[in-house]
mmCIF file of C-alpha atoms in Angstrom:
data_model
loop_
_atom_site.group_PDB
_atom_site.id
_atom_site.type_symbol
_atom_site.label_atom_id
_atom_site.label_comp_id
_atom_site.label_asym_id
_atom_site.label_seq_id
_atom_site.Cartn_x
_atom_site.Cartn_y
_atom_site.Cartn_z
ATOM 1 C CA MET P 1 -130.834 74.499 -90.403
ATOM 2 C CA THR P 2 -130.707 78.086 -91.379
ATOM 3 C CA THR P 3 -128.562 80.537 -89.644
ATOM 4 C CA PRO P 4 -130.086 80.904 -86.121
ATOM 5 C CA THR P 5 -131.429 84.266 -84.708
ATOM 6 C CA LEU P 6 -130.873 83.157 -81.229
ATOM 7 C CA VAL P 7 -128.929 80.303 -79.645
ATOM 8 C CA ALA P 8 -130.025 79.151 -76.462
ATOM 9 C CA PHE P 9 -128.693 77.123 -73.805
ATOM 10 C CA ASP P 10 -128.997 75.118 -71.029
ATOM 11 C CA LEU P 11 -126.434 75.939 -67.965
ATOM 12 C CA ASP P 12 -125.084 72.965 -65.593
ATOM 13 C CA ASP P 13 -123.375 70.583 -67.421
ATOM 14 C CA THR P 14 -124.096 72.291 -70.761
ATOM 15 C CA LEU P 15 -122.256 75.687 -70.347
ATOM 16 C CA ALA P 16 -120.646 75.115 -66.957
ATOM 17 C CA PRO P 17 -119.952 72.276 -64.413
ATOM 18 C CA SER P 18 -123.021 71.565 -62.280
ATOM 19 C CA LYS P 19 -122.990 74.468 -59.928
ATOM 20 C CA GLY P 20 -119.892 75.901 -61.394
ATOM 21 C CA SER P 21 -118.948 78.947 -63.248
ATOM 22 C CA ILE P 22 -118.682 78.734 -66.889
ATOM 23 C CA ASP P 23 -114.910 78.279 -68.127
ATOM 24 C CA PRO P 24 -112.848 81.341 -69.597
ATOM 25 C CA ARG P 25 -113.081 79.694 -72.815
ATOM 26 C CA ILE P 26 -117.102 79.457 -72.695
ATOM 27 C CA ALA P 27 -116.924 83.130 -71.453
ATOM 28 C CA ALA P 28 -115.177 84.184 -74.491
ATOM 29 C CA LEU P 29 -117.315 81.948 -76.870
ATOM 30 C CA LEU P 30 -120.230 83.666 -75.426
ATOM 31 C CA ARG P 31 -118.987 87.287 -75.802
ATOM 32 C CA THR P 32 -118.250 86.308 -79.445
ATOM 33 C CA LEU P 33 -121.303 84.924 -79.842
ATOM 34 C CA LEU P 34 -123.388 88.058 -78.504
ATOM 35 C CA GLN P 35 -121.877 90.138 -81.041
ATOM 36 C CA THR P 36 -123.835 88.524 -83.919
ATOM 37 C CA VAL P 37 -126.960 86.822 -82.626
ATOM 38 C CA ASP P 38 -129.131 86.845 -79.447
ATOM 39 C CA VAL P 39 -128.201 84.157 -76.702
ATOM 40 C CA ALA P 40 -130.538 82.863 -74.259
ATOM 41 C CA ILE P 41 -129.411 80.665 -71.036
ATOM 42 C CA ILE P 42 -132.367 78.818 -69.597
ATOM 43 C CA SER P 43 -131.636 76.508 -66.315
ATOM 44 C CA GLY P 44 -133.616 75.046 -63.003
ATOM 45 C CA GLY P 45 -130.924 77.130 -61.368
ATOM 46 C CA ASN P 46 -132.017 80.664 -59.640
ATOM 47 C CA GLU P 47 -130.793 84.067 -60.404
ATOM 48 C CA ALA P 48 -127.744 83.925 -57.775
ATOM 49 C CA GLN P 49 -126.789 81.384 -59.749
ATOM 50 C CA PHE P 50 -127.030 82.708 -63.207
ATOM 51 C CA ARG P 51 -125.089 85.925 -61.666
ATOM 52 C CA SER P 52 -122.202 83.443 -60.219
ATOM 53 C CA GLN P 53 -122.121 81.234 -62.797
ATOM 54 C CA VAL P 54 -122.168 83.537 -65.848
ATOM 55 C CA ILE P 55 -122.599 86.995 -65.610
ATOM 56 C CA ALA P 56 -119.556 87.550 -63.235
ATOM 57 C CA GLN P 57 -117.591 85.595 -65.723
ATOM 58 C CA LEU P 58 -118.659 87.707 -68.586
ATOM 59 C CA GLY P 59 -116.113 90.428 -67.387
ATOM 60 C CA ASP P 60 -115.742 93.189 -70.040
ATOM 61 C CA ALA P 61 -118.688 92.597 -72.343
ATOM 62 C CA ASP P 62 -120.290 95.511 -73.893
ATOM 63 C CA PRO P 63 -123.535 96.690 -72.713
ATOM 64 C CA ALA P 64 -124.871 96.665 -76.425
ATOM 65 C CA ASP P 65 -123.895 93.081 -76.316
ATOM 66 C CA LEU P 66 -125.597 92.006 -73.149
ATOM 67 C CA ALA P 67 -128.626 93.899 -74.112
ATOM 68 C CA ARG P 68 -128.894 90.559 -76.559
ATOM 69 C CA LEU P 69 -128.425 88.019 -73.808
ATOM 70 C CA HIS P 70 -131.601 86.712 -72.212
ATOM 71 C CA LEU P 71 -131.704 84.968 -68.689
ATOM 72 C CA LEU P 72 -134.170 82.585 -67.688
ATOM 73 C CA PRO P 73 -133.887 80.753 -64.281
ATOM 74 C CA THR P 74 -135.935 78.616 -62.802
ATOM 75 C CA CYS P 75 -136.767 77.096 -65.878
ATOM 76 C CA GLY P 76 -138.358 80.236 -67.398
ATOM 77 C CA THR P 77 -140.441 81.319 -64.132
ATOM 78 C CA ARG P 78 -138.275 84.729 -64.332
ATOM 79 C CA TYR P 79 -136.729 86.498 -67.211
ATOM 80 C CA LEU P 80 -133.999 88.871 -66.812
ATOM 81 C CA ARG P 81 -132.695 91.408 -69.291
ATOM 82 C CA HIS P 82 -129.855 93.820 -69.176
ATOM 83 C CA ASP P 83 -131.130 97.433 -68.905
ATOM 84 C CA GLY P 84 -127.661 99.365 -69.592
ATOM 85 C CA THR P 85 -126.525 99.087 -66.388
ATOM 86 C CA ASP P 86 -127.547 95.616 -65.053
ATOM 87 C CA PHE P 87 -130.186 92.432 -65.754
ATOM 88 C CA ALA P 88 -133.728 93.517 -64.437
ATOM 89 C CA PRO P 89 -136.534 91.363 -64.148
ATOM 90 C CA ILE P 90 -139.152 91.409 -67.247
ATOM 91 C CA TYR P 91 -141.580 88.858 -64.937
ATOM 92 C CA ALA P 92 -141.380 86.536 -62.153
ATOM 93 C CA HIS P 93 -144.325 83.908 -61.812
ATOM 94 C CA ASP P 94 -143.728 83.156 -57.956
ATOM 95 C CA LEU P 95 -145.349 80.632 -56.151
ATOM 96 C CA SER P 96 -147.782 81.330 -53.438
ATOM 97 C CA GLU P 97 -147.090 80.948 -49.605
ATOM 98 C CA ALA P 98 -149.349 78.163 -49.364
ATOM 99 C CA ASP P 99 -148.168 76.114 -52.163
ATOM 100 C CA LYS P 100 -144.199 76.692 -51.072
ATOM 101 C CA GLN P 101 -145.240 74.771 -47.855
ATOM 102 C CA ASP P 102 -147.072 72.143 -49.460
ATOM 103 C CA ALA P 103 -144.105 71.487 -51.863
ATOM 104 C CA LEU P 104 -141.599 71.631 -49.292
ATOM 105 C CA THR P 105 -143.638 69.334 -46.696
ATOM 106 C CA ALA P 106 -144.381 66.884 -49.679
ATOM 107 C CA LEU P 107 -140.840 66.798 -50.941
ATOM 108 C CA ARG P 108 -139.347 65.967 -47.115
ATOM 109 C CA GLU P 109 -141.980 63.735 -46.336
ATOM 110 C CA GLU P 110 -141.847 61.373 -49.673
ATOM 111 C CA ALA P 111 -138.077 61.481 -49.606
ATOM 112 C CA GLU P 112 -138.321 60.479 -45.887
ATOM 113 C CA ARG P 113 -140.457 57.499 -46.943
ATOM 114 C CA LEU P 114 -138.737 56.423 -49.956
ATOM 115 C CA GLY P 115 -135.255 56.316 -47.873
ATOM 116 C CA LEU P 116 -133.986 59.187 -50.090
ATOM 117 C CA TRP P 117 -133.536 61.953 -47.391
ATOM 118 C CA GLU P 118 -129.975 62.076 -46.542
ATOM 119 C CA ALA P 119 -128.717 62.576 -42.929
ATOM 120 C CA GLU P 120 -125.482 64.409 -43.794
ATOM 121 C CA PRO P 121 -125.816 66.457 -47.032
ATOM 122 C CA TRP P 122 -123.304 68.718 -48.532
ATOM 123 C CA GLY P 123 -125.438 71.926 -47.851
ATOM 124 C CA ASP P 124 -129.350 72.461 -47.904
ATOM 125 C CA ILE P 125 -131.750 69.742 -49.198
ATOM 126 C CA LEU P 126 -134.773 71.712 -49.889
ATOM 127 C CA GLU P 127 -134.485 75.301 -51.438
ATOM 128 C CA ASP P 128 -137.036 77.992 -51.979
ATOM 129 C CA ARG P 129 -136.270 79.757 -55.075
ATOM 130 C CA GLY P 130 -139.190 82.125 -54.941
ATOM 131 C CA SER P 131 -140.524 80.828 -58.306
ATOM 132 C CA GLN P 132 -139.532 77.016 -57.641
ATOM 133 C CA ILE P 133 -139.038 74.945 -55.140
ATOM 134 C CA THR P 134 -135.794 72.672 -55.490
ATOM 135 C CA PHE P 135 -135.061 69.529 -53.747
ATOM 136 C CA SER P 136 -131.086 68.290 -54.010
ATOM 137 C CA ALA P 137 -130.886 65.180 -52.887
ATOM 138 C CA LEU P 138 -127.198 65.273 -51.770
ATOM 139 C CA GLY P 139 -127.370 68.984 -50.784
ATOM 140 C CA GLN P 140 -126.721 72.087 -52.829
ATOM 141 C CA ARG P 141 -123.048 71.952 -52.459
ATOM 142 C CA ALA P 142 -122.580 68.273 -53.180
ATOM 143 C CA PRO P 143 -119.631 67.136 -55.322
ATOM 144 C CA ARG P 144 -120.047 66.761 -58.977
ATOM 145 C CA GLU P 145 -119.047 63.006 -58.822
ATOM 146 C CA ALA P 146 -121.247 62.094 -56.157
ATOM 147 C CA LYS P 147 -124.283 63.548 -57.849
ATOM 148 C CA HIS P 148 -123.616 61.751 -60.940
ATOM 149 C CA ASP P 149 -123.303 58.260 -59.058
ATOM 150 C CA TRP P 150 -126.372 58.648 -57.045
ATOM 151 C CA ASP P 151 -129.199 57.958 -59.611
ATOM 152 C CA PRO P 152 -127.560 56.841 -62.701
ATOM 153 C CA THR P 153 -130.454 55.429 -64.010
ATOM 154 C CA GLY P 154 -133.080 58.200 -62.922
ATOM 155 C CA ALA P 155 -134.862 55.544 -61.144
ATOM 156 C CA LYS P 156 -134.776 57.399 -57.325
ATOM 157 C CA ARG P 157 -135.851 60.839 -59.265
ATOM 158 C CA SER P 158 -138.456 59.218 -61.064
ATOM 159 C CA ALA P 159 -140.037 57.577 -57.975
ATOM 160 C CA LEU P 160 -139.926 60.777 -55.933
ATOM 161 C CA ARG P 161 -141.099 62.902 -58.480
ATOM 162 C CA ASP P 162 -144.268 60.431 -59.070
ATOM 163 C CA ALA P 163 -144.902 60.489 -55.160
ATOM 164 C CA VAL P 164 -144.447 64.166 -54.784
ATOM 165 C CA ALA P 165 -146.754 64.747 -57.825
ATOM 166 C CA ALA P 166 -149.700 62.643 -56.741
ATOM 167 C CA ARG P 167 -149.696 65.090 -53.567
ATOM 168 C CA LEU P 168 -149.804 68.117 -55.468
ATOM 169 C CA PRO P 169 -151.857 67.896 -58.583
ATOM 170 C CA GLY P 170 -152.076 71.899 -58.817
ATOM 171 C CA LEU P 171 -148.482 72.276 -59.350
ATOM 172 C CA GLU P 172 -145.712 71.172 -62.184
ATOM 173 C CA VAL P 173 -143.174 68.612 -60.350
ATOM 174 C CA ARG P 174 -140.421 67.362 -62.696
ATOM 175 C CA SER P 175 -136.904 65.886 -62.378
ATOM 176 C CA GLY P 176 -134.421 68.670 -62.896
ATOM 177 C CA GLY P 177 -130.461 67.854 -62.467
ATOM 178 C CA SER P 178 -128.991 64.558 -61.773
ATOM 179 C CA THR P 179 -130.230 64.767 -57.999
ATOM 180 C CA SER P 180 -132.697 67.162 -58.115
ATOM 181 C CA ILE P 181 -136.818 67.723 -58.260
ATOM 182 C CA ASP P 182 -138.158 71.066 -59.268
ATOM 183 C CA ILE P 183 -141.593 72.546 -58.472
ATOM 184 C CA THR P 184 -143.159 75.535 -60.034
ATOM 185 C CA GLN P 185 -146.915 76.610 -60.947
ATOM 186 C CA ALA P 186 -148.470 74.258 -63.330
ATOM 187 C CA GLY P 187 -147.623 73.945 -67.134
ATOM 188 C CA ILE P 188 -144.335 75.583 -66.396
ATOM 189 C CA ASP P 189 -141.244 74.028 -67.696
ATOM 190 C CA LYS P 190 -138.645 74.781 -70.387
ATOM 191 C CA ALA P 191 -140.897 74.736 -73.177
ATOM 192 C CA PHE P 192 -142.763 77.447 -71.222
ATOM 193 C CA GLY P 193 -139.698 79.464 -71.023
ATOM 194 C CA MET P 194 -138.704 79.136 -74.545
ATOM 195 C CA ARG P 195 -142.511 80.253 -75.744
ATOM 196 C CA GLN P 196 -142.152 83.318 -73.377
ATOM 197 C CA LEU P 197 -138.723 84.200 -75.259
ATOM 198 C CA ALA P 198 -140.474 83.881 -78.720
ATOM 199 C CA GLU P 199 -143.258 86.096 -77.534
ATOM 200 C CA HIS P 200 -140.985 88.738 -75.948
ATOM 201 C CA THR P 201 -138.687 88.915 -78.596
ATOM 202 C CA GLY P 202 -140.555 88.234 -81.638
ATOM 203 C CA ILE P 203 -138.031 85.234 -82.509
ATOM 204 C CA ALA P 204 -139.626 82.336 -83.793
ATOM 205 C CA LEU P 205 -138.882 79.084 -82.070
ATOM 206 C CA THR P 206 -137.664 77.541 -85.526
ATOM 207 C CA ASP P 207 -135.255 80.294 -85.913
ATOM 208 C CA MET P 208 -133.578 79.464 -82.497
ATOM 209 C CA LEU P 209 -131.221 76.730 -82.149
ATOM 210 C CA PHE P 210 -130.791 74.953 -78.201
ATOM 211 C CA TYR P 211 -127.962 73.088 -76.717
ATOM 212 C CA GLY P 212 -128.658 70.829 -73.797
ATOM 213 C CA ASP P 213 -127.225 67.889 -72.097
ATOM 214 C CA ARG P 214 -130.642 66.110 -71.251
ATOM 215 C CA LEU P 215 -132.577 66.523 -74.270
ATOM 216 C CA ASP P 216 -133.466 62.397 -73.984
ATOM 217 C CA GLU P 217 -137.250 62.047 -73.520
ATOM 218 C CA GLY P 218 -137.996 62.388 -69.747
ATOM 219 C CA GLY P 219 -134.762 64.764 -69.573
ATOM 220 C CA ASN P 220 -135.656 68.399 -68.535
ATOM 221 C CA ASP P 221 -134.052 69.720 -71.802
ATOM 222 C CA TYR P 222 -136.555 67.444 -73.461
ATOM 223 C CA PRO P 223 -139.660 69.925 -73.536
ATOM 224 C CA VAL P 224 -137.461 72.404 -75.908
ATOM 225 C CA LEU P 225 -137.022 69.724 -78.480
ATOM 226 C CA ALA P 226 -140.379 68.712 -78.165
ATOM 227 C CA ILE P 227 -141.967 72.143 -79.025
ATOM 228 C CA GLY P 228 -139.912 72.320 -82.329
ATOM 229 C CA VAL P 229 -136.869 74.335 -81.328
ATOM 230 C CA PRO P 230 -133.709 72.739 -83.106
ATOM 231 C CA SER P 231 -131.722 71.028 -80.870
ATOM 232 C CA ILE P 232 -128.102 69.623 -80.045
ATOM 233 C CA ALA P 233 -127.373 67.237 -77.522
ATOM 234 C CA VAL P 234 -123.913 67.540 -75.943
ATOM 235 C CA GLU P 235 -122.128 66.016 -73.164
ATOM 236 C CA GLY P 236 -120.367 68.730 -70.851
ATOM 237 C CA TRP P 237 -119.458 72.275 -71.336
ATOM 238 C CA GLU P 238 -116.082 70.941 -73.434
ATOM 239 C CA ASP P 239 -118.390 69.573 -75.680
ATOM 240 C CA THR P 240 -120.394 72.543 -76.099
ATOM 241 C CA ALA P 241 -117.644 74.856 -76.465
ATOM 242 C CA ASP P 242 -116.270 72.611 -79.594
ATOM 243 C CA ARG P 243 -119.312 72.850 -80.965
ATOM 244 C CA LEU P 244 -119.759 76.554 -80.847
ATOM 245 C CA ASP P 245 -116.288 76.771 -82.308
ATOM 246 C CA ALA P 246 -118.096 75.130 -85.717
ATOM 247 C CA LEU P 247 -120.895 77.369 -85.317
ATOM 248 C CA LEU P 248 -119.219 80.487 -85.181
ATOM 249 C CA LEU P 249 -117.291 79.844 -88.405
ATOM 250 C CA THR P 250 -121.101 79.746 -90.037
ATOM 251 C CA LEU P 251 -122.674 83.036 -88.838
#
């Protein structure tokens, strides 16, 4: 492909360990990348996670460089840009209170019915992220090893997603990370976020390059590939770092 105008990333298991901060190596690579091209991060995580996992780790990044950083929490239902002082919202597509309650109820009842509701989770299982309701089977603070072992085939997430989706025909219900189900307004996934990014920046989807760990069909990064964004599959943040080293030599 030609040199990208914008480089986009998934967050968990692409730029950082799940729910963890980006490594200093990734932070340095992002700072270098921002000096040359626009950079976007799109993930099911909420704004607070973006701030702790990424923004807080960029340290002394120049505000002029941060102006080229596009943050899209909760799969692009929110969009943040740097205003010279801090990251401020461009838009937010929040769920109604009625939709939130319906989603929370359906997730709990169907998880209990399927035997997927943990009695002793690591933190909250259900989270209201404003524009997204998220179910984390083992809790928000579950260790990475336990999360990876919980549903290696994806069968549990698929069964829960299908059961909840049948009860919420007016909302978007999809598998998120290794233990999660995300619910947003209908029609919203990472493809929605990337299209919004293209609309707000004027950068064509074909002039972007996306890195994600779940680009397989059915994975939560697949919608980005499906709309024509050149994409590279990675296996963890170390793999991403190696590939960025190679990319930077071409910019």
